[in-house]
mmCIF file of C-alpha atoms and ligand atoms in Angstrom:
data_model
loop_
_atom_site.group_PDB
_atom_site.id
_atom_site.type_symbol
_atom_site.label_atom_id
_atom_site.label_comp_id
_atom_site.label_asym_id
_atom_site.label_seq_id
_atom_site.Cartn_x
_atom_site.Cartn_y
_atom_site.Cartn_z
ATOM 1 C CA UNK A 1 0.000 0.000 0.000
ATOM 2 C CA UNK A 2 1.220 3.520 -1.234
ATOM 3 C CA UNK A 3 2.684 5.841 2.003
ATOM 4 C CA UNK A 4 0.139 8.270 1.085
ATOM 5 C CA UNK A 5 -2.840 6.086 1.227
ATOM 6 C CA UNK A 6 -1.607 4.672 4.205
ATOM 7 C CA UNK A 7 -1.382 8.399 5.855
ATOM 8 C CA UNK A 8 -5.036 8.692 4.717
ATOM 9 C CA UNK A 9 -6.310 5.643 6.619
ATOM 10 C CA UNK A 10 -4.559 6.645 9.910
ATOM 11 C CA UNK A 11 -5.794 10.200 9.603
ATOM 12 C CA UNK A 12 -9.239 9.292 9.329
ATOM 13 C CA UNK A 13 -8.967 6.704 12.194
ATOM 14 C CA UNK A 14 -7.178 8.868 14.405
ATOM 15 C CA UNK A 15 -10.025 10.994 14.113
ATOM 16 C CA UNK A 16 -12.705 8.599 14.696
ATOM 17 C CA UNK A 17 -10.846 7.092 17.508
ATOM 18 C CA UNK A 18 -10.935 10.621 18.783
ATOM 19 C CA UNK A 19 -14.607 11.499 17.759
ATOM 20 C CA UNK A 20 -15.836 8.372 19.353
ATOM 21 C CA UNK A 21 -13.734 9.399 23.059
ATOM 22 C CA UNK A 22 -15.630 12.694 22.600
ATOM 23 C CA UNK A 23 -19.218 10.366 21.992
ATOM 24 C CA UNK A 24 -18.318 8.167 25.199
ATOM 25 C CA UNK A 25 -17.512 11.386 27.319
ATOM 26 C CA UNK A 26 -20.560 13.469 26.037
ATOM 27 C CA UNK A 27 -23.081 10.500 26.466
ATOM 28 C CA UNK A 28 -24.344 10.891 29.832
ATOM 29 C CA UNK A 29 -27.923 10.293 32.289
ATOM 30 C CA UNK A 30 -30.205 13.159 30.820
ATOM 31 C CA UNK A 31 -28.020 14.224 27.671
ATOM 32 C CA UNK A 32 -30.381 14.116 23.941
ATOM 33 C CA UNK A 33 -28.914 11.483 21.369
ATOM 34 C CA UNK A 34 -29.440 14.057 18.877
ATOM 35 C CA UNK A 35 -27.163 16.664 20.705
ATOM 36 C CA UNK A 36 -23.730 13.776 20.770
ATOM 37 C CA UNK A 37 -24.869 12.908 17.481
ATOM 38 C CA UNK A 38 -24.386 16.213 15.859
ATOM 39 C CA UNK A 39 -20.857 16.954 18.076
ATOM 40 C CA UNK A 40 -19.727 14.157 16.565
ATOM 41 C CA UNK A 41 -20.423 15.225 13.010
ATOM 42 C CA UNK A 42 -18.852 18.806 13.833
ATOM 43 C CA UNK A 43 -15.912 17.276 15.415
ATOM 44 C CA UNK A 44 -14.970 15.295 12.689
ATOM 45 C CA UNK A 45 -15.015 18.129 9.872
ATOM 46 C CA UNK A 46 -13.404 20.562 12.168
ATOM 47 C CA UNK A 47 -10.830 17.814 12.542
ATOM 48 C CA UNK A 48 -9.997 17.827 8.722
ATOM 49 C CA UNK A 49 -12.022 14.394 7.350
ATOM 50 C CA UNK A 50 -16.084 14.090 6.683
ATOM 51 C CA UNK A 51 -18.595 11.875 8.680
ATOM 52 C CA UNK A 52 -18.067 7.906 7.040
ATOM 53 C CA UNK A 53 -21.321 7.290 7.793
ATOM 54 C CA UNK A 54 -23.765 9.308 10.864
ATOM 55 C CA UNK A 55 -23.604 8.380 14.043
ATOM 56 C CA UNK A 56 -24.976 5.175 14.998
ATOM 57 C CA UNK A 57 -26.154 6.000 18.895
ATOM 58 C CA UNK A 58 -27.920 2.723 19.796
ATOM 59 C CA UNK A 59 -29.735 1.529 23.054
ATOM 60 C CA UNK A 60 -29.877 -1.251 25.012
ATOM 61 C CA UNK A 61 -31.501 -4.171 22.441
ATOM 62 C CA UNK A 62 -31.478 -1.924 19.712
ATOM 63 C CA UNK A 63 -27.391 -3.371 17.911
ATOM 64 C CA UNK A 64 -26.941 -0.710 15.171
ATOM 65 C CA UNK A 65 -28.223 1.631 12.646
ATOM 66 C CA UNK A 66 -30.045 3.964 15.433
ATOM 67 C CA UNK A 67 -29.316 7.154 14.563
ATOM 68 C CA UNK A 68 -31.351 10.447 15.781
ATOM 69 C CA UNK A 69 -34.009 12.033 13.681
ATOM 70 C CA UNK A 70 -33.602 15.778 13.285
ATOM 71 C CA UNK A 71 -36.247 16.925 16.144
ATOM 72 C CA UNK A 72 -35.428 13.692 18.445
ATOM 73 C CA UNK A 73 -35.866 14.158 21.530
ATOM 74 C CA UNK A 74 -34.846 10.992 23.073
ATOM 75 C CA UNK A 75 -32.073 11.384 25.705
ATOM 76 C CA UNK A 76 -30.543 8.764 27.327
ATOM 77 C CA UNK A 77 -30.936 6.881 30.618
ATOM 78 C CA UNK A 78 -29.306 6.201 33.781
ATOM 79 C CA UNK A 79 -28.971 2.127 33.070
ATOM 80 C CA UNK A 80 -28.773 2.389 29.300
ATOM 81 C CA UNK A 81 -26.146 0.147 27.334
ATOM 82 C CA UNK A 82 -25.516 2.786 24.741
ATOM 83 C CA UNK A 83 -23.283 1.676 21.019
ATOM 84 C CA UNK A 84 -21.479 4.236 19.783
ATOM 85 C CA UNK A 85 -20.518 3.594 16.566
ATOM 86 C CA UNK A 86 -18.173 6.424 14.934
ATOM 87 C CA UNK A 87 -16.968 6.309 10.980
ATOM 88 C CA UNK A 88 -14.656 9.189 9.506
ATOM 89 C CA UNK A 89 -12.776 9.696 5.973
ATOM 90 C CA UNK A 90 -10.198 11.355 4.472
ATOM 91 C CA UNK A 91 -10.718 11.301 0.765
ATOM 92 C CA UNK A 92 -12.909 8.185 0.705
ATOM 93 C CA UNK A 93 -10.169 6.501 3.324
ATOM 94 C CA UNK A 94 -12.689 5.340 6.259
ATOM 95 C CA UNK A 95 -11.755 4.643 10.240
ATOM 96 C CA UNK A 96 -15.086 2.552 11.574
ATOM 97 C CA UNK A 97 -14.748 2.031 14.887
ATOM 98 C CA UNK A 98 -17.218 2.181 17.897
ATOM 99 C CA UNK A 99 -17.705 1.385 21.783
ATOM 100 C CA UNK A 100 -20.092 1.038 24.291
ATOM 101 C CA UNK A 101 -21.074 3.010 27.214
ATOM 102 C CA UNK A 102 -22.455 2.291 30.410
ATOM 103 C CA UNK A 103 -22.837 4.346 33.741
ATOM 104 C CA UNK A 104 -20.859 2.110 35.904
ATOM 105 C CA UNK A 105 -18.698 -0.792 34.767
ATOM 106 C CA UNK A 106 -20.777 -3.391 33.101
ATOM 107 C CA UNK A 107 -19.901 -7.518 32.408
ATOM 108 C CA UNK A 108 -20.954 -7.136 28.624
ATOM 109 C CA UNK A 109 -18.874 -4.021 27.900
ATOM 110 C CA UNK A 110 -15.947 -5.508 29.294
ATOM 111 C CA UNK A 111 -16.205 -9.022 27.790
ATOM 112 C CA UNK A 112 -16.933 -7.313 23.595
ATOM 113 C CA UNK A 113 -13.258 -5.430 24.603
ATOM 114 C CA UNK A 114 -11.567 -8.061 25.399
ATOM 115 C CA UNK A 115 -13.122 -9.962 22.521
ATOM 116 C CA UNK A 116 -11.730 -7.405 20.263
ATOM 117 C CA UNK A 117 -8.779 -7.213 21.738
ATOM 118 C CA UNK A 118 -8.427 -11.156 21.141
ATOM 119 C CA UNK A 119 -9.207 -10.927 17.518
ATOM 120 C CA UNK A 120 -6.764 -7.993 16.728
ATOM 121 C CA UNK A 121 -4.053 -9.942 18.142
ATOM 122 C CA UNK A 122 -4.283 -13.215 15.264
ATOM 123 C CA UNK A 123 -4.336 -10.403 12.664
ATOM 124 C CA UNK A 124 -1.409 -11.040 9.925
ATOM 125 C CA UNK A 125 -1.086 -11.698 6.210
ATOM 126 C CA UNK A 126 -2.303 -14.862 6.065
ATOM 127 C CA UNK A 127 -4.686 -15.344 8.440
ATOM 128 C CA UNK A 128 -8.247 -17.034 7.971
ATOM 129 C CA UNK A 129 -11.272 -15.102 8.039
ATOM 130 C CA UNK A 130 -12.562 -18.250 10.084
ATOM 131 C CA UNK A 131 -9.819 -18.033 12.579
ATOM 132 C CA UNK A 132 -11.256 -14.455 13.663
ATOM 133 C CA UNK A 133 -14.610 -15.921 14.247
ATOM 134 C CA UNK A 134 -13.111 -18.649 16.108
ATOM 135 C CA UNK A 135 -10.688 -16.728 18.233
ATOM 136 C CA UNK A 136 -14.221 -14.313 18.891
ATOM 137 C CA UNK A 137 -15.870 -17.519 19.732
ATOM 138 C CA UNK A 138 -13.714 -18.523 22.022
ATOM 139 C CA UNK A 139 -12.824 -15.551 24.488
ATOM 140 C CA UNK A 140 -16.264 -15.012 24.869
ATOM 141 C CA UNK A 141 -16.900 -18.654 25.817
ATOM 142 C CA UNK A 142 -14.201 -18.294 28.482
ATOM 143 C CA UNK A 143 -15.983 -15.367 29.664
ATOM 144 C CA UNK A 144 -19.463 -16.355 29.854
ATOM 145 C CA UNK A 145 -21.081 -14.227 27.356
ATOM 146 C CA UNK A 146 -22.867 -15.009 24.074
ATOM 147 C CA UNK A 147 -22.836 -13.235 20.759
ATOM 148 C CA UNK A 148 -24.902 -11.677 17.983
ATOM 149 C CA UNK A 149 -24.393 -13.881 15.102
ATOM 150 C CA UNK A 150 -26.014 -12.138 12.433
ATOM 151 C CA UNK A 151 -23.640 -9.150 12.668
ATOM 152 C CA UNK A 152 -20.415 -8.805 11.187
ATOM 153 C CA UNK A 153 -17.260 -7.489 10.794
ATOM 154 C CA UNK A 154 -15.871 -6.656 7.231
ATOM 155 C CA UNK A 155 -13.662 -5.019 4.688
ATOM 156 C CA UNK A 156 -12.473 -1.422 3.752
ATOM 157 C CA UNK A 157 -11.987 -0.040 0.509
ATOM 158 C CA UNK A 158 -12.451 4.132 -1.021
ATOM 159 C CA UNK A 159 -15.652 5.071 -0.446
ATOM 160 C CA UNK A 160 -16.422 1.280 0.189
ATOM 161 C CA UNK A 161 -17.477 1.030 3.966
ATOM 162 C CA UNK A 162 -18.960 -2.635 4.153
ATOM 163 C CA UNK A 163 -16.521 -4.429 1.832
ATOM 164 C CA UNK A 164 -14.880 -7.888 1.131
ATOM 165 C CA UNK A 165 -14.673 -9.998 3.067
ATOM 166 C CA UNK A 166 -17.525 -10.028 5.804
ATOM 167 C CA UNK A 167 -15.996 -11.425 9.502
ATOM 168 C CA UNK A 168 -18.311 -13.458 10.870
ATOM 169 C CA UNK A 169 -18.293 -13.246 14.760
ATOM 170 C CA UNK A 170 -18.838 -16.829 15.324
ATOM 171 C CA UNK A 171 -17.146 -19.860 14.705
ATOM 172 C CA UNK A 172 -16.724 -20.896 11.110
ATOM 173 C CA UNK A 173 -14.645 -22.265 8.701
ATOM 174 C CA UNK A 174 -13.836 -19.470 5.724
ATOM 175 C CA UNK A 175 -10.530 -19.761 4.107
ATOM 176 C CA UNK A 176 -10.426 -16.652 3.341
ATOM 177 C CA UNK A 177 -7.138 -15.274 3.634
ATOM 178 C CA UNK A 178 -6.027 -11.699 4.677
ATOM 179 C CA UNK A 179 -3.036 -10.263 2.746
ATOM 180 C CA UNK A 180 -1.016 -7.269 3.618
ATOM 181 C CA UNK A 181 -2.946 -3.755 2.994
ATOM 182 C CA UNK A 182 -6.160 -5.080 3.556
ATOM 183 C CA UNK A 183 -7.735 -3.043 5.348
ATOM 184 C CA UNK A 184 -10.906 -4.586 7.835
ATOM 185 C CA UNK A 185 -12.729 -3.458 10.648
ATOM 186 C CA UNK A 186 -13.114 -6.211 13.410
ATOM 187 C CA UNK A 187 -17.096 -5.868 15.666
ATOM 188 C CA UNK A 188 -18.303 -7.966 17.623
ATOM 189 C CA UNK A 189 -21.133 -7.785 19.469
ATOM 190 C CA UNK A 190 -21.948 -9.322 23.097
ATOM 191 C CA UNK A 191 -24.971 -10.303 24.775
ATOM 192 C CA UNK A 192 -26.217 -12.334 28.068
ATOM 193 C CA UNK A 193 -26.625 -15.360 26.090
ATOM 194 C CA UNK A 194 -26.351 -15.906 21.943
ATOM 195 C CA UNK A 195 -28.637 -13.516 20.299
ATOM 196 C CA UNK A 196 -29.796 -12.605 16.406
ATOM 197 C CA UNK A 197 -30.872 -9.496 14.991
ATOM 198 C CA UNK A 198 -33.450 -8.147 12.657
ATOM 199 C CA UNK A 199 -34.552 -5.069 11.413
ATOM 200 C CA UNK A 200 -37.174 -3.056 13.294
ATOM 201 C CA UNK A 201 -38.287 0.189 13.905
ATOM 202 C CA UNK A 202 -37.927 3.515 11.400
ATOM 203 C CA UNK A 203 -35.010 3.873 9.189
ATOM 204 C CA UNK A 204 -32.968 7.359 9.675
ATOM 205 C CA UNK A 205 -29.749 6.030 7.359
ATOM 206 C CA UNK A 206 -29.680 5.643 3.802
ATOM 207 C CA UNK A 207 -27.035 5.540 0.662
ATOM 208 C CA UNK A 208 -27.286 5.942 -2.660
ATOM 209 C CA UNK A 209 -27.220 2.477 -4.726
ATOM 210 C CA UNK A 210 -28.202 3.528 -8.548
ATOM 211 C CA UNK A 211 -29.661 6.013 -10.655
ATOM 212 C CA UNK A 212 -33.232 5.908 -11.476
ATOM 213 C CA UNK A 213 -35.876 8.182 -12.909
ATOM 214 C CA UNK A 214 -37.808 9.574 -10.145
ATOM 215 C CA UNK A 215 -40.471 12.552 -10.736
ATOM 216 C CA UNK A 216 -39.971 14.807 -7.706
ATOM 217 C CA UNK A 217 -37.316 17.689 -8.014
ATOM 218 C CA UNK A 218 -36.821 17.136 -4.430
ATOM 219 C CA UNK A 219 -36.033 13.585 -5.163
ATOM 220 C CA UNK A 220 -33.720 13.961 -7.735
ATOM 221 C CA UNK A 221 -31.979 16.347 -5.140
ATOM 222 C CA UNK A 222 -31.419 14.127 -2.895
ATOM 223 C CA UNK A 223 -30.334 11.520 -5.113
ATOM 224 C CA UNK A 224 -27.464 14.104 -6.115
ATOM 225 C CA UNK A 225 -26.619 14.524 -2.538
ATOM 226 C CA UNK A 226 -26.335 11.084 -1.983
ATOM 227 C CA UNK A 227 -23.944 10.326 -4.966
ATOM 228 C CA UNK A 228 -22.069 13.172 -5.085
ATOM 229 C CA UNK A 229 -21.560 14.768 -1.282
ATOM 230 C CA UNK A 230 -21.849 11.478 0.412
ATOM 231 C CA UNK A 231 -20.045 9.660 -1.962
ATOM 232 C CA UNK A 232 -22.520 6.470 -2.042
ATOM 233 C CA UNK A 233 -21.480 6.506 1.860
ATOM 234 C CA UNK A 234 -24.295 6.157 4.933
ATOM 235 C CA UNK A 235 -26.114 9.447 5.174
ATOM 236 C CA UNK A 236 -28.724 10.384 7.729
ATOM 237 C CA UNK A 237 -32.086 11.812 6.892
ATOM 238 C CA UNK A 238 -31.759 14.680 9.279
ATOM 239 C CA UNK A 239 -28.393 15.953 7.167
ATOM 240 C CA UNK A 240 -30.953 16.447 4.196
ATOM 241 C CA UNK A 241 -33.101 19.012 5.862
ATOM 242 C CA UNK A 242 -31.121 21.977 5.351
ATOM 243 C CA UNK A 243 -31.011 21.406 1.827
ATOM 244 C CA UNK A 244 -34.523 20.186 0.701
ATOM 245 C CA UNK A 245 -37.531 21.536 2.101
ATOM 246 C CA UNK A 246 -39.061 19.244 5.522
ATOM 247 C CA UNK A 247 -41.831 18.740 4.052
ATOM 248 C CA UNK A 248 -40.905 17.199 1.123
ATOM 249 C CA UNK A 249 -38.059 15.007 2.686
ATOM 250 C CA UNK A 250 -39.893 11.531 3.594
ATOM 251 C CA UNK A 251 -42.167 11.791 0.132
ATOM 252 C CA UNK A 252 -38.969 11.520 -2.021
ATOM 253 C CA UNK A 253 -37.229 9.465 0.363
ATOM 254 C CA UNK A 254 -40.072 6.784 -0.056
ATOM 255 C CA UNK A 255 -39.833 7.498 -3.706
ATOM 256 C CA UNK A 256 -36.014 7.014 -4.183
ATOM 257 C CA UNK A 257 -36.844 4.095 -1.474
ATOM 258 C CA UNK A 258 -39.339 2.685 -3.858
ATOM 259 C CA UNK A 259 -37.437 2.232 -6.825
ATOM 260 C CA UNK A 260 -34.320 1.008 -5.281
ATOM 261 C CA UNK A 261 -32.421 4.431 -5.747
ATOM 262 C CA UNK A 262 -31.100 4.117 -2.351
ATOM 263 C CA UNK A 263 -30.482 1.501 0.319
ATOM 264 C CA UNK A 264 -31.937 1.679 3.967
ATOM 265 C CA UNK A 265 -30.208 1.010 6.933
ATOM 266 C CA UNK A 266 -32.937 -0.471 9.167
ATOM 267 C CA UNK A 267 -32.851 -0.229 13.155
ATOM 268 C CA UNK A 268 -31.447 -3.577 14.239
ATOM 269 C CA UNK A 269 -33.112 -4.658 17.158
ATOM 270 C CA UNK A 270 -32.420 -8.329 19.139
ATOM 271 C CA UNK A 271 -35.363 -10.514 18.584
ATOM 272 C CA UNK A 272 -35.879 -11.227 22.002
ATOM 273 C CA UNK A 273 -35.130 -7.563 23.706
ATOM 274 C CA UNK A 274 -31.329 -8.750 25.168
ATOM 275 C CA UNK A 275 -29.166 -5.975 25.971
ATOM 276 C CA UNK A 276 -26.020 -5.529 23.780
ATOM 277 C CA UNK A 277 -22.444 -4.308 23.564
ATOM 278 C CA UNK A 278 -20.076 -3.332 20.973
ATOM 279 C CA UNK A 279 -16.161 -2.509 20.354
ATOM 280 C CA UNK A 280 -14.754 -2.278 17.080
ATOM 281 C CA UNK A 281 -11.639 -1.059 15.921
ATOM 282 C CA UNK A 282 -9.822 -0.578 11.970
ATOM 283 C CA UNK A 283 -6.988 -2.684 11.567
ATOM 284 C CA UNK A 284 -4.314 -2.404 8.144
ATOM 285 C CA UNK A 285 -3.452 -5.592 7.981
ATOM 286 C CA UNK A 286 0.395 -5.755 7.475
ATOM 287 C CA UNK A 287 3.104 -7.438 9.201
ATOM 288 C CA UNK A 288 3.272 -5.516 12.063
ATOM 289 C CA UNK A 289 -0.644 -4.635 11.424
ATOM 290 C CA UNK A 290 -1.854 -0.979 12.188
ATOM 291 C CA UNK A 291 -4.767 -0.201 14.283
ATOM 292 C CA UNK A 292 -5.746 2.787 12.829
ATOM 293 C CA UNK A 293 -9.043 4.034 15.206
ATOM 294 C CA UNK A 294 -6.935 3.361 18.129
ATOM 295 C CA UNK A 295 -6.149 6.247 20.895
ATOM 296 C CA UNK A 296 -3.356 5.958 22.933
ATOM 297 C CA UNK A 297 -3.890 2.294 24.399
HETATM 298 CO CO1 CO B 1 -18.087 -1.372 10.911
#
């Protein structure tokens, strides 16, 4: 990998890393989701690199994709489990990483980082995709906790946030095999006992897939947004607002929706209401492997 792409991955995951301190030190008993949400954002651009995807801010049995809708008033609570989940990029270069906060220290949050921390340590050219799930498996066997299995980890590429290959955070047998400057981001997710996912709830996140024909102006607005600001990366519906008129927003969303102009990003809820945790970190894979998103650790 060239020094100069290199530079670009560990300047966008230094900034998430950073972005995603500030989101575990703002989030607090009593403080709006919205209000961390948009900090974030602002940190990152004042920081030099663009928002990878928004915020995902997600509670309790609600995994990923929760982000805030523009009047939200939803703050958060004294015994919430609360996923932070922080993306940045320089120049289509993304950092993905995320963590989990809790008021006082909590079984789940420590087991998912020292799951993490298990994984990143196999990471080498060479290595098996299946050995990560495996080595995921395992710590959190030894530590009593169960995972989401429907959830993965993945690949990076420019402008490509959920890549080749997916990392499946349970034990299986892929021969996939990382080679140096692969770039992945390693999440897995913990839970009182194995637990599954599935989508639920309002969807807030979107990104553009194709170009179609739609009728609205509005919608063909957006559209442009989403291909040309955003880069085909996550966007949130709230970031749309001070560009195309409220009112107009959810009709051409629906409409772009529709013909499969964009792709949702669905809450993710457990099935059975189980509370979750999260770590994730970016990792160039190399022979002494760089973690890009993390912060002096
Ligand atoms: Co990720």
């Amino acid at each position: 990998m060239e020094k100069e792409v290199i530079d670009k991955y560990r300047k966008a995951g230094r900034i998430a890393g950073e972005a995603r301190e500030l989101a575990l030190r703002k989030t607090r008993p009593g403080v709006k989701l919205l209000d961390i949400a948009e900090e974030v954002k602002a940190y990152i651009i004042r920081k030099g690199a663009q928002p990878a995807f928004p915020l995902n801010v997600s509670v309790n049995d609600i995994a990923a994709h929760y982000t805030p809708t523009y009047n939200d008033e939803r703050v958060i609570g004294k015994d919430d489990l609360v996923k932070l989940d922080v993306g940045a990029h320089v120049d289509g270069y993304i950092g993905d990483t995320a963590a989990t906060w809790s008021a006082r220290p909590h079984d789940l949050v420590k087991a998912v980082e020292r799951v993490l921390k298990d994984a990143i340590k196999i990471l080498k050219p060479g290595t098996r995709v299946g050995e990560i799930g495996t080595t995921i498996q395992e710590s959190a066997d030894a530590q009593g906790v169960g995972l989401i299995s429907n959830l993965t980890g993945h690949g990076l590429d420019r402008y490509v946030f959920h890549g080749e290959p997916s990392i499946m955070n349970t034990r299986n047998d892929s021969g996939h095999v990382l080679k140096e400057g692969d770039v992945i981001a390693i999440e897995p997710f913990t839970c009182p006992t194995n637990g599954f996912v599935k989508e639920s709830g309002t969807t807030e996140i979107y990104r553009f897939l194709q170009r179609r024909p739609v009728r609205l102006p509005e919608a063909r607005k957006i559209l442009d947004i989403a291909e040309n600001k955003y880069h085909s990366l996550p966007f949130a519906k709230r970031w749309l607002y001070k560009e195309v008129s409220p009112i107009k927003v959810s009709l051409a969303m629906r409409q772009l929706e529709g013909v499969m102009a964009l792709e949702p990003y669905p809450v993710l809820r457990e099935v059975s209401g189980k509370p979750i945790a999260q770590a994730e970190h970016t990792i160039i894979i190399q022979d002494k492997p760089i973690v890009t998103t993390m912060i002096g650790e």
